[in-house]
Tab-separated table of N, CA, C and O in Angstrom:
chain	number	residue	atom	x	y	z
A	1	UNK	N	-17.369	-27.020	12.492
A	1	UNK	CA	-16.148	-26.868	12.601
A	1	UNK	C	-16.273	-27.006	14.314
A	1	UNK	O	-17.107	-27.217	15.175
A	2	UNK	N	-15.228	-26.026	14.901
A	2	UNK	CA	-15.085	-25.800	16.249
A	2	UNK	C	-16.307	-24.996	17.069
A	2	UNK	O	-16.843	-25.190	18.095
A	3	UNK	N	-16.485	-23.935	16.127
A	3	UNK	CA	-17.675	-23.065	16.651
A	3	UNK	C	-19.148	-24.007	16.750
A	3	UNK	O	-19.760	-23.859	17.987
A	4	UNK	N	-19.275	-24.777	16.008
A	4	UNK	CA	-20.421	-25.749	16.029
A	4	UNK	C	-20.228	-26.646	17.196
A	4	UNK	O	-21.283	-26.816	17.998
A	5	UNK	N	-19.182	-27.375	17.368
A	5	UNK	CA	-19.126	-28.177	18.639
A	5	UNK	C	-19.044	-27.302	19.894
A	5	UNK	O	-19.841	-28.148	20.556
A	6	UNK	N	-18.457	-26.219	20.026
A	6	UNK	CA	-18.709	-25.450	21.107
A	6	UNK	C	-20.189	-25.170	21.273
A	6	UNK	O	-20.724	-25.108	22.494
A	7	UNK	N	-20.810	-24.681	20.337
A	7	UNK	CA	-22.499	-24.412	20.599
A	7	UNK	C	-23.082	-25.484	20.915
A	7	UNK	O	-24.209	-25.535	21.515
A	8	UNK	N	-23.059	-26.599	20.316
A	8	UNK	CA	-23.756	-27.869	20.525
A	8	UNK	C	-23.350	-28.255	22.013
A	8	UNK	O	-24.134	-28.717	22.842
A	9	UNK	N	-22.175	-27.960	22.670
A	9	UNK	CA	-21.863	-28.488	23.949
A	9	UNK	C	-22.481	-27.389	24.709
A	9	UNK	O	-22.789	-28.119	26.237
A	10	UNK	N	-23.018	-26.311	24.305
A	10	UNK	CA	-23.626	-25.321	25.163
A	10	UNK	C	-25.052	-25.347	25.228
A	10	UNK	O	-25.695	-24.777	25.553
A	11	UNK	N	-25.716	-26.415	24.315
A	11	UNK	CA	-27.038	-26.903	24.314
A	11	UNK	C	-27.758	-26.240	23.182
A	11	UNK	O	-28.914	-26.344	23.109
A	12	UNK	N	-27.060	-25.728	22.164
A	12	UNK	CA	-27.517	-25.421	21.148
A	12	UNK	C	-27.971	-26.662	20.063
A	12	UNK	O	-27.448	-27.380	19.996
A	13	UNK	N	-28.829	-26.216	19.189
A	13	UNK	CA	-29.296	-27.207	18.268
A	13	UNK	C	-28.746	-26.903	16.909
A	13	UNK	O	-28.015	-25.908	16.634
A	14	UNK	N	-28.730	-28.068	16.060
A	14	UNK	CA	-28.112	-27.688	14.757
A	14	UNK	C	-28.572	-26.689	13.925
A	14	UNK	O	-27.723	-26.054	13.307
A	15	UNK	N	-29.739	-26.486	14.036
A	15	UNK	CA	-30.667	-25.477	13.391
A	15	UNK	C	-30.069	-23.981	14.002
A	15	UNK	O	-29.915	-23.211	13.246
A	16	UNK	N	-30.166	-24.003	15.250
A	16	UNK	CA	-29.224	-22.674	15.664
A	16	UNK	C	-27.833	-22.449	15.497
A	16	UNK	O	-27.536	-21.301	15.134
A	17	UNK	N	-27.236	-23.543	15.276
A	17	UNK	CA	-25.670	-22.947	14.759
A	17	UNK	C	-25.639	-22.798	13.337
A	17	UNK	O	-25.117	-21.907	12.865
A	18	UNK	N	-26.788	-23.275	12.648
A	18	UNK	CA	-26.721	-22.879	11.013
A	18	UNK	C	-27.243	-21.059	10.975
A	18	UNK	O	-26.680	-20.329	10.575
A	19	UNK	N	-28.270	-21.066	11.928
A	19	UNK	CA	-28.598	-19.605	12.150
A	19	UNK	C	-27.454	-18.542	12.658
A	19	UNK	O	-27.655	-17.579	11.748
A	20	UNK	N	-26.767	-19.135	13.369
A	20	UNK	CA	-25.668	-18.079	13.974
A	20	UNK	C	-24.604	-18.143	12.606
A	20	UNK	O	-24.284	-16.898	12.452
A	21	UNK	N	-24.333	-19.156	12.208
A	21	UNK	CA	-23.201	-18.977	11.112
A	21	UNK	C	-23.665	-18.373	10.041
A	21	UNK	O	-23.210	-17.263	9.568
A	22	UNK	N	-25.082	-18.337	9.321
A	22	UNK	CA	-25.585	-17.793	8.387
A	22	UNK	C	-25.648	-16.218	9.000
A	22	UNK	O	-25.571	-15.242	8.237
A	23	UNK	N	-26.031	-15.744	9.916
A	23	UNK	CA	-26.214	-14.560	10.571
A	23	UNK	C	-25.205	-13.943	10.465
A	23	UNK	O	-24.994	-12.672	10.208
A	24	UNK	N	-23.859	-14.323	11.035
A	24	UNK	CA	-22.361	-13.731	10.773
A	24	UNK	C	-21.894	-13.697	9.333
A	24	UNK	O	-21.350	-12.526	9.189
A	25	UNK	N	-22.402	-14.763	8.720
A	25	UNK	CA	-21.714	-14.660	7.391
A	25	UNK	C	-22.603	-13.440	6.352
A	25	UNK	O	-21.961	-12.792	5.499
A	26	UNK	N	-23.823	-13.264	6.502
A	26	UNK	CA	-24.512	-12.017	6.017
A	26	UNK	C	-24.167	-10.891	6.419
A	26	UNK	O	-24.333	-9.836	5.798
A	27	UNK	N	-23.122	-10.726	7.400
A	27	UNK	CA	-22.722	-9.219	7.601
A	27	UNK	C	-21.678	-8.764	6.702
A	27	UNK	O	-21.206	-7.796	6.700
A	28	UNK	N	-21.092	-9.908	5.962
A	28	UNK	CA	-20.049	-9.519	4.985
A	28	UNK	C	-20.553	-8.828	3.708
A	28	UNK	O	-21.680	-9.509	3.248
A	29	UNK	N	-19.701	-8.152	3.197
A	29	UNK	CA	-20.470	-7.586	2.003
A	29	UNK	C	-20.371	-8.810	0.777
A	29	UNK	O	-19.689	-9.704	0.836
A	30	UNK	N	-21.583	-8.802	-0.117
A	30	UNK	CA	-21.778	-9.856	-1.238
A	30	UNK	C	-20.545	-10.067	-1.678
A	30	UNK	O	-20.038	-11.178	-2.467
A	31	UNK	N	-19.286	-8.918	-2.188
A	31	UNK	CA	-18.288	-9.121	-3.149
A	31	UNK	C	-16.991	-9.542	-2.050
A	31	UNK	O	-15.989	-10.137	-2.628
A	32	UNK	N	-17.045	-9.677	-0.882
A	32	UNK	CA	-16.286	-10.453	-0.013
A	32	UNK	C	-15.825	-11.764	-0.330
A	32	UNK	O	-16.571	-12.717	-0.161
A	33	UNK	N	-14.631	-12.050	-0.525
A	33	UNK	CA	-13.973	-13.560	-0.791
A	33	UNK	C	-13.896	-14.143	0.438
A	33	UNK	O	-14.765	-15.690	0.273
A	34	UNK	N	-14.174	-13.963	1.658
A	34	UNK	CA	-14.580	-14.705	3.000
A	34	UNK	C	-16.172	-15.134	2.762
A	34	UNK	O	-16.508	-16.393	3.246
A	35	UNK	N	-17.097	-14.377	2.468
A	35	UNK	CA	-18.344	-14.665	2.581
A	35	UNK	C	-18.510	-15.687	1.042
A	35	UNK	O	-18.981	-16.538	1.452
A	36	UNK	N	-17.883	-15.560	0.020
A	36	UNK	CA	-17.952	-16.468	-1.243
A	36	UNK	C	-17.476	-17.687	-0.411
A	36	UNK	O	-17.941	-18.757	-1.002
A	37	UNK	N	-16.438	-17.906	-0.081
A	37	UNK	CA	-15.951	-19.176	0.686
A	37	UNK	C	-16.374	-19.611	1.817
A	37	UNK	O	-15.999	-20.777	2.781
A	38	UNK	N	-17.624	-18.823	2.613
A	38	UNK	CA	-18.163	-19.306	3.791
A	38	UNK	C	-17.345	-19.187	5.095
A	38	UNK	O	-17.174	-20.099	5.948
A	39	UNK	N	-16.497	-18.273	4.962
A	39	UNK	CA	-15.443	-17.814	5.886
A	39	UNK	C	-15.855	-16.835	7.270
A	39	UNK	O	-15.891	-15.498	6.350
A	40	UNK	N	-15.629	-16.733	8.048
A	40	UNK	CA	-16.200	-15.590	9.320
A	40	UNK	C	-14.917	-15.078	9.545
A	40	UNK	O	-14.186	-15.986	10.346
A	41	UNK	N	-14.465	-13.865	9.445
A	41	UNK	CA	-13.349	-13.248	9.696
A	41	UNK	C	-13.257	-13.088	11.438
A	41	UNK	O	-14.645	-12.824	11.884
A	42	UNK	N	-12.288	-13.334	11.964
A	42	UNK	CA	-12.361	-13.396	13.282
A	42	UNK	C	-13.002	-11.900	13.969
A	42	UNK	O	-13.700	-12.017	14.879
A	43	UNK	N	-12.544	-10.984	13.411
A	43	UNK	CA	-13.133	-9.629	13.744
A	43	UNK	C	-14.466	-9.295	13.759
A	43	UNK	O	-15.073	-9.123	14.446
A	44	UNK	N	-15.154	-9.982	12.486
A	44	UNK	CA	-16.470	-10.025	12.811
A	44	UNK	C	-17.363	-11.144	13.380
A	44	UNK	O	-18.160	-10.404	14.350
A	45	UNK	N	-16.685	-12.283	13.933
A	45	UNK	CA	-16.989	-13.045	14.613
A	45	UNK	C	-17.020	-12.227	16.324
A	45	UNK	O	-18.219	-12.213	16.784
A	46	UNK	N	-15.711	-11.557	16.433
A	46	UNK	CA	-16.103	-11.082	18.110
A	46	UNK	C	-16.703	-10.129	18.135
A	46	UNK	O	-17.034	-9.632	19.167
A	47	UNK	N	-17.089	-9.115	17.106
A	47	UNK	CA	-17.740	-7.963	17.046
A	47	UNK	C	-19.283	-8.210	17.096
A	47	UNK	O	-20.196	-7.591	17.668
A	48	UNK	N	-19.811	-9.350	16.369
A	48	UNK	CA	-20.963	-9.517	16.169
A	48	UNK	C	-21.675	-10.761	16.703
A	48	UNK	O	-22.715	-11.067	17.020
A	49	UNK	N	-20.756	-11.607	17.393
A	49	UNK	CA	-21.411	-13.161	17.854
A	49	UNK	C	-22.372	-12.688	18.828
A	49	UNK	O	-23.348	-13.766	19.045
A	50	UNK	N	-22.070	-12.120	19.852
A	50	UNK	CA	-23.080	-11.935	21.349
A	50	UNK	C	-24.169	-11.355	20.463
A	50	UNK	O	-25.360	-12.127	21.194
A	51	UNK	N	-24.503	-10.472	19.770
A	51	UNK	CA	-25.800	-10.082	19.618
A	51	UNK	C	-26.595	-11.271	18.639
A	51	UNK	O	-27.987	-11.406	18.736
A	52	UNK	N	-25.910	-11.778	17.713
A	52	UNK	CA	-26.540	-12.852	16.985
A	52	UNK	C	-26.677	-14.009	17.723
A	52	UNK	O	-27.978	-14.359	17.420
A	53	UNK	N	-25.974	-14.380	18.540
A	53	UNK	CA	-26.211	-15.717	19.322
A	53	UNK	C	-27.342	-15.295	20.111
A	53	UNK	O	-28.250	-16.112	20.479
A	54	UNK	N	-27.452	-14.220	20.831
A	54	UNK	CA	-28.560	-13.949	21.611
A	54	UNK	C	-29.851	-13.932	20.885
A	54	UNK	O	-30.808	-14.601	21.608
A	55	UNK	N	-29.880	-13.606	19.773
A	55	UNK	CA	-31.002	-13.530	18.750
A	55	UNK	C	-31.350	-14.741	18.365
A	55	UNK	O	-32.767	-15.177	18.309
A	56	UNK	N	-30.423	-15.814	17.756
A	56	UNK	CA	-30.673	-16.878	17.256
A	56	UNK	C	-30.758	-18.240	18.400
A	56	UNK	O	-31.013	-19.337	17.790
A	57	UNK	N	-30.310	-17.909	19.469
A	57	UNK	CA	-30.155	-19.277	20.541
A	57	UNK	C	-30.741	-18.833	21.660
A	57	UNK	O	-31.288	-17.789	21.911
A	58	UNK	N	-30.612	-19.954	22.260
A	58	UNK	CA	-31.167	-19.787	23.831
A	58	UNK	C	-30.180	-19.348	24.707
A	58	UNK	O	-30.339	-19.423	26.101
A	59	UNK	N	-28.700	-19.270	24.206
A	59	UNK	CA	-27.651	-18.979	25.169
A	59	UNK	C	-27.740	-17.790	25.949
A	59	UNK	O	-28.350	-16.676	25.416
A	60	UNK	N	-27.386	-17.649	27.336
A	60	UNK	CA	-27.555	-16.650	28.136
A	60	UNK	C	-26.440	-15.875	27.687
A	60	UNK	O	-25.308	-16.102	26.884
A	61	UNK	N	-26.395	-14.486	28.185
A	61	UNK	CA	-25.505	-13.371	27.517
A	61	UNK	C	-23.784	-13.831	28.221
A	61	UNK	O	-23.163	-13.504	27.321
A	62	UNK	N	-23.799	-14.360	29.421
A	62	UNK	CA	-22.382	-14.694	29.624
A	62	UNK	C	-21.911	-15.808	28.817
A	62	UNK	O	-20.510	-15.765	28.514
A	63	UNK	N	-22.563	-16.666	28.547
A	63	UNK	CA	-21.793	-17.771	27.581
A	63	UNK	C	-21.535	-17.158	26.159
A	63	UNK	O	-20.831	-17.553	25.515
A	64	UNK	N	-22.289	-16.477	25.659
A	64	UNK	CA	-22.155	-15.454	24.507
A	64	UNK	C	-21.022	-14.671	24.699
A	64	UNK	O	-20.083	-14.866	23.835
A	65	UNK	N	-20.822	-14.038	25.567
A	65	UNK	CA	-19.584	-13.244	25.601
A	65	UNK	C	-18.409	-14.113	25.954
A	65	UNK	O	-17.480	-13.768	25.253
A	66	UNK	N	-18.483	-15.280	26.698
A	66	UNK	CA	-17.412	-16.308	26.742
A	66	UNK	C	-17.025	-16.540	25.513
A	66	UNK	O	-15.590	-16.864	24.973
A	67	UNK	N	-17.841	-17.181	24.691
A	67	UNK	CA	-17.718	-17.560	23.327
A	67	UNK	C	-16.923	-16.736	22.368
A	67	UNK	O	-16.238	-16.934	21.713
A	68	UNK	N	-17.523	-15.626	22.472
A	68	UNK	CA	-17.118	-14.449	21.404
A	68	UNK	C	-15.736	-13.949	22.034
A	68	UNK	O	-14.860	-13.640	21.198
A	69	UNK	N	-15.243	-14.042	22.975
A	69	UNK	CA	-13.676	-13.901	23.555
A	69	UNK	C	-12.902	-14.831	23.420
A	69	UNK	O	-11.858	-14.698	23.928
A	70	UNK	N	-13.668	-16.222	23.396
A	70	UNK	CA	-12.587	-17.265	23.394
A	70	UNK	C	-12.511	-17.572	24.673
A	70	UNK	O	-11.460	-18.381	24.999
A	71	UNK	N	-13.124	-17.379	25.590
A	71	UNK	CA	-13.249	-17.587	27.157
A	71	UNK	C	-13.554	-18.803	27.387
A	71	UNK	O	-14.585	-18.820	28.065
A	72	UNK	N	-13.086	-20.026	27.076
A	72	UNK	CA	-13.769	-21.480	27.621
A	72	UNK	C	-13.725	-21.657	29.058
A	72	UNK	O	-14.436	-22.438	29.500
A	73	UNK	N	-12.609	-21.032	29.603
A	73	UNK	CA	-12.362	-21.374	30.736
A	73	UNK	C	-13.771	-20.748	31.681
A	73	UNK	O	-14.577	-21.551	32.612
A	74	UNK	N	-14.568	-19.712	31.129
A	74	UNK	CA	-15.652	-19.235	31.898
A	74	UNK	C	-16.867	-20.174	31.585
A	74	UNK	O	-17.936	-20.260	32.367
A	75	UNK	N	-16.770	-21.278	30.597
A	75	UNK	CA	-17.666	-21.982	30.356
A	75	UNK	C	-17.308	-23.614	30.925
A	75	UNK	O	-17.905	-24.443	30.766
A	76	UNK	N	-16.409	-23.548	31.710
A	76	UNK	CA	-16.080	-24.813	32.582
A	76	UNK	C	-15.016	-25.766	31.798
A	76	UNK	O	-15.011	-26.776	32.277
A	77	UNK	N	-14.861	-25.388	30.496
A	77	UNK	CA	-13.655	-26.368	29.922
A	77	UNK	C	-12.459	-25.978	30.496
A	77	UNK	O	-12.001	-25.058	31.042
A	78	UNK	N	-11.347	-26.779	29.976
A	78	UNK	CA	-10.189	-26.987	30.558
A	78	UNK	C	-9.311	-25.830	29.898
A	78	UNK	O	-9.561	-24.930	29.128
A	79	UNK	N	-8.134	-25.228	30.650
A	79	UNK	CA	-7.321	-24.335	30.659
A	79	UNK	C	-6.851	-24.652	29.145
A	79	UNK	O	-6.595	-23.784	28.513
A	80	UNK	N	-6.414	-25.768	28.864
A	80	UNK	CA	-5.644	-26.231	27.734
A	80	UNK	C	-6.856	-25.675	26.313
A	80	UNK	O	-6.190	-25.083	25.342
A	81	UNK	N	-7.923	-26.565	26.623
A	81	UNK	CA	-8.953	-26.051	25.525
A	81	UNK	C	-9.061	-24.500	25.278
A	81	UNK	O	-9.255	-24.043	24.091
A	82	UNK	N	-9.124	-23.695	26.409
A	82	UNK	CA	-9.445	-22.290	26.284
A	82	UNK	C	-8.189	-21.699	25.547
A	82	UNK	O	-8.505	-20.654	24.904
A	83	UNK	N	-7.197	-22.189	26.043
A	83	UNK	CA	-5.952	-21.472	25.234
A	83	UNK	C	-5.870	-21.678	23.705
A	83	UNK	O	-5.521	-21.126	22.998
A	84	UNK	N	-6.257	-23.188	23.582
A	84	UNK	CA	-6.265	-23.306	21.849
A	84	UNK	C	-7.324	-22.551	21.322
A	84	UNK	O	-6.879	-22.028	20.190
A	85	UNK	N	-8.389	-22.153	21.719
A	85	UNK	CA	-9.489	-21.334	21.276
A	85	UNK	C	-8.938	-20.321	21.106
A	85	UNK	O	-9.045	-19.503	19.943
A	86	UNK	N	-8.515	-19.921	22.181
A	86	UNK	CA	-8.173	-18.110	22.159
A	86	UNK	C	-6.845	-18.333	20.981
A	86	UNK	O	-6.645	-17.093	20.506
A	87	UNK	N	-5.894	-19.254	20.947
A	87	UNK	CA	-4.825	-19.149	19.865
A	87	UNK	C	-5.306	-19.292	18.511
A	87	UNK	O	-4.654	-18.817	17.637
A	88	UNK	N	-6.387	-19.965	18.419
A	88	UNK	CA	-7.056	-20.003	17.236
A	88	UNK	C	-7.632	-18.496	16.595
A	88	UNK	O	-7.170	-18.265	15.608
A	89	UNK	N	-8.216	-17.937	17.515
A	89	UNK	CA	-8.708	-16.382	17.372
A	89	UNK	C	-7.211	-15.473	16.756
A	89	UNK	O	-7.441	-14.630	16.221
A	90	UNK	N	-6.424	-15.621	17.828
A	90	UNK	CA	-5.239	-14.937	17.444
A	90	UNK	C	-4.532	-15.095	16.022
A	90	UNK	O	-4.275	-14.307	15.199
A	91	UNK	N	-4.848	-16.367	15.780
A	91	UNK	CA	-3.713	-16.656	14.557
A	91	UNK	C	-4.738	-16.470	13.233
A	91	UNK	O	-4.110	-15.498	12.333
A	92	UNK	N	-6.010	-16.528	13.689
A	92	UNK	CA	-6.909	-15.816	12.401
A	92	UNK	C	-6.838	-14.648	12.354
A	92	UNK	O	-6.880	-13.990	11.272
A	93	UNK	N	-6.978	-13.634	13.441
A	93	UNK	CA	-6.666	-12.368	13.132
A	93	UNK	C	-5.525	-11.891	12.724
A	93	UNK	O	-5.371	-11.000	11.899
A	94	UNK	N	-4.537	-12.361	12.931
A	94	UNK	CA	-2.979	-12.047	12.316
A	94	UNK	C	-2.961	-12.723	10.927
A	94	UNK	O	-2.412	-11.915	9.921
A	95	UNK	N	-3.474	-13.617	10.391
A	95	UNK	CA	-3.152	-13.806	9.193
A	95	UNK	C	-4.556	-13.980	8.323
A	95	UNK	O	-4.500	-14.089	7.255
A	96	UNK	N	-5.637	-13.250	8.786
A	96	UNK	CA	-6.909	-12.904	7.898
A	96	UNK	C	-6.637	-12.321	6.777
A	96	UNK	O	-7.003	-12.621	5.801
A	97	UNK	N	-5.703	-10.994	6.652
A	97	UNK	CA	-5.518	-10.133	5.373
A	97	UNK	C	-4.697	-11.369	4.347
A	97	UNK	O	-4.981	-11.256	3.205
A	98	UNK	N	-3.748	-11.876	4.888
A	98	UNK	CA	-2.638	-12.788	4.168
A	98	UNK	C	-3.683	-13.769	3.535
A	98	UNK	O	-3.778	-14.264	2.466
A	99	UNK	N	-4.490	-14.337	4.292
A	99	UNK	CA	-5.424	-15.397	3.811
A	99	UNK	C	-6.428	-14.900	2.722
A	99	UNK	O	-6.652	-15.708	1.713
A	100	UNK	N	-6.888	-13.965	3.008
A	100	UNK	CA	-7.864	-13.443	2.177
A	100	UNK	C	-7.624	-12.813	0.554
A	100	UNK	O	-8.081	-12.990	-0.379
A	101	UNK	N	-6.102	-12.309	0.834
A	101	UNK	CA	-5.500	-12.187	-0.485
A	101	UNK	C	-5.125	-13.318	-1.175
A	101	UNK	O	-5.251	-13.278	-2.597
A	102	UNK	N	-4.805	-14.438	-0.479
A	102	UNK	CA	-4.638	-15.761	-1.254
A	102	UNK	C	-5.690	-16.131	-1.760
A	102	UNK	O	-5.841	-16.821	-3.103
A	103	UNK	N	-6.918	-15.887	-0.914
A	103	UNK	CA	-8.309	-16.547	-1.569
A	103	UNK	C	-8.900	-15.811	-2.658
A	103	UNK	O	-9.125	-16.131	-3.758
A	104	UNK	N	-8.436	-14.722	-2.789
A	104	UNK	CA	-8.685	-13.584	-3.781
A	104	UNK	C	-7.843	-13.842	-5.058
A	104	UNK	O	-8.211	-14.025	-6.354
A	105	UNK	N	-6.471	-14.267	-5.070
A	105	UNK	CA	-5.895	-14.384	-6.149
A	105	UNK	C	-6.050	-15.765	-6.570
A	105	UNK	O	-6.093	-15.830	-7.642
A	106	UNK	N	-6.284	-16.846	-5.699
A	106	UNK	CA	-6.664	-17.973	-6.370
A	106	UNK	C	-8.109	-18.005	-7.043
A	106	UNK	O	-7.917	-18.507	-7.941
A	107	UNK	N	-8.745	-17.315	-6.490
A	107	UNK	CA	-10.209	-16.935	-7.135
A	107	UNK	C	-10.039	-16.429	-8.828
A	107	UNK	O	-10.495	-16.916	-9.600
A	108	UNK	N	-9.130	-15.362	-8.519
A	108	UNK	CA	-8.691	-14.728	-9.939
A	108	UNK	C	-8.109	-15.539	-11.027
A	108	UNK	O	-8.419	-15.895	-12.198
A	109	UNK	N	-7.189	-16.356	-10.450
A	109	UNK	CA	-6.496	-17.534	-11.312
A	109	UNK	C	-7.237	-18.467	-11.929
A	109	UNK	O	-7.381	-18.604	-13.101
A	110	UNK	N	-8.313	-18.764	-11.049
A	110	UNK	CA	-9.344	-19.807	-11.103
A	110	UNK	C	-10.074	-19.343	-12.500
A	110	UNK	O	-10.459	-20.017	-13.515
A	111	UNK	N	-10.738	-18.146	-12.110
A	111	UNK	CA	-11.533	-17.468	-13.033
A	111	UNK	C	-10.919	-17.381	-14.646
A	111	UNK	O	-11.478	-17.438	-15.417
A	112	UNK	N	-9.391	-17.074	-14.596
A	112	UNK	CA	-8.727	-16.687	-15.766
A	112	UNK	C	-8.494	-18.025	-16.495
A	112	UNK	O	-8.848	-18.171	-17.723
A	113	UNK	N	-8.356	-19.181	-15.789
A	113	UNK	CA	-8.477	-20.727	-16.206
A	113	UNK	C	-9.621	-21.015	-16.939
A	113	UNK	O	-9.819	-21.399	-17.856
A	114	UNK	N	-10.670	-20.651	-16.097
A	114	UNK	CA	-12.021	-20.964	-16.967
A	114	UNK	C	-12.374	-20.483	-17.971
A	114	UNK	O	-12.946	-20.714	-19.040
A	115	UNK	N	-11.809	-19.188	-18.103
A	115	UNK	CA	-11.854	-18.109	-19.374
A	115	UNK	C	-10.942	-18.778	-20.585
A	115	UNK	O	-11.327	-18.815	-21.651
A	116	UNK	N	-9.645	-19.250	-20.112
A	116	UNK	CA	-8.973	-19.543	-21.126
A	116	UNK	C	-9.513	-21.048	-21.874
A	116	UNK	O	-9.567	-21.296	-23.201
A	117	UNK	N	-10.112	-21.868	-20.972
A	117	UNK	CA	-10.926	-22.952	-21.256
A	117	UNK	C	-11.839	-22.630	-22.290
A	117	UNK	O	-12.032	-23.391	-23.325
A	118	UNK	N	-12.826	-21.610	-21.911
A	118	UNK	CA	-14.015	-21.356	-22.764
A	118	UNK	C	-13.392	-20.690	-24.353
A	118	UNK	O	-14.142	-21.103	-25.171
A	119	UNK	N	-12.184	-19.869	-24.177
A	119	UNK	CA	-12.004	-19.420	-25.296
A	119	UNK	C	-11.180	-20.473	-26.436
A	119	UNK	O	-10.849	-20.046	-27.193
A	120	UNK	N	-10.703	-21.535	-25.557
A	120	UNK	CA	-9.921	-22.630	-26.243
A	120	UNK	C	-8.498	-22.124	-26.296
A	120	UNK	O	-7.433	-22.698	-26.853
A	121	UNK	N	-7.869	-21.176	-25.519
A	121	UNK	CA	-6.455	-20.837	-25.484
A	121	UNK	C	-6.062	-21.289	-24.045
A	121	UNK	O	-6.578	-21.610	-23.189
A	122	UNK	N	-4.518	-21.297	-24.303
A	122	UNK	CA	-3.753	-21.536	-22.803
A	122	UNK	C	-3.364	-20.507	-22.025
A	122	UNK	O	-2.671	-20.002	-22.410
């Protein structure tokens, strides 16, 4: 998605993008709905991106920090793009709990549905 595009624009390879994604994903507990569905919560991203990106890519510290903070102006991108990226982080942070509870409840409903099909009941 957006992060991959930004990393590619900064000179990362597809392989580096994958390494960063899985580095962040593996910080989540195995039981986490976010991990199960391949989502990186905004707080996990902002707290850990710099260290993981420094380890997995050739990006310099300033670029990693700018990406972690959503400060695309520091990367030479437009004010509009920077605001959009920061807005995405803000929205993700505000909605993370609600979204994870929806994912969890949808997963529980799906599991119950699968169980009823197995047992032949509705």
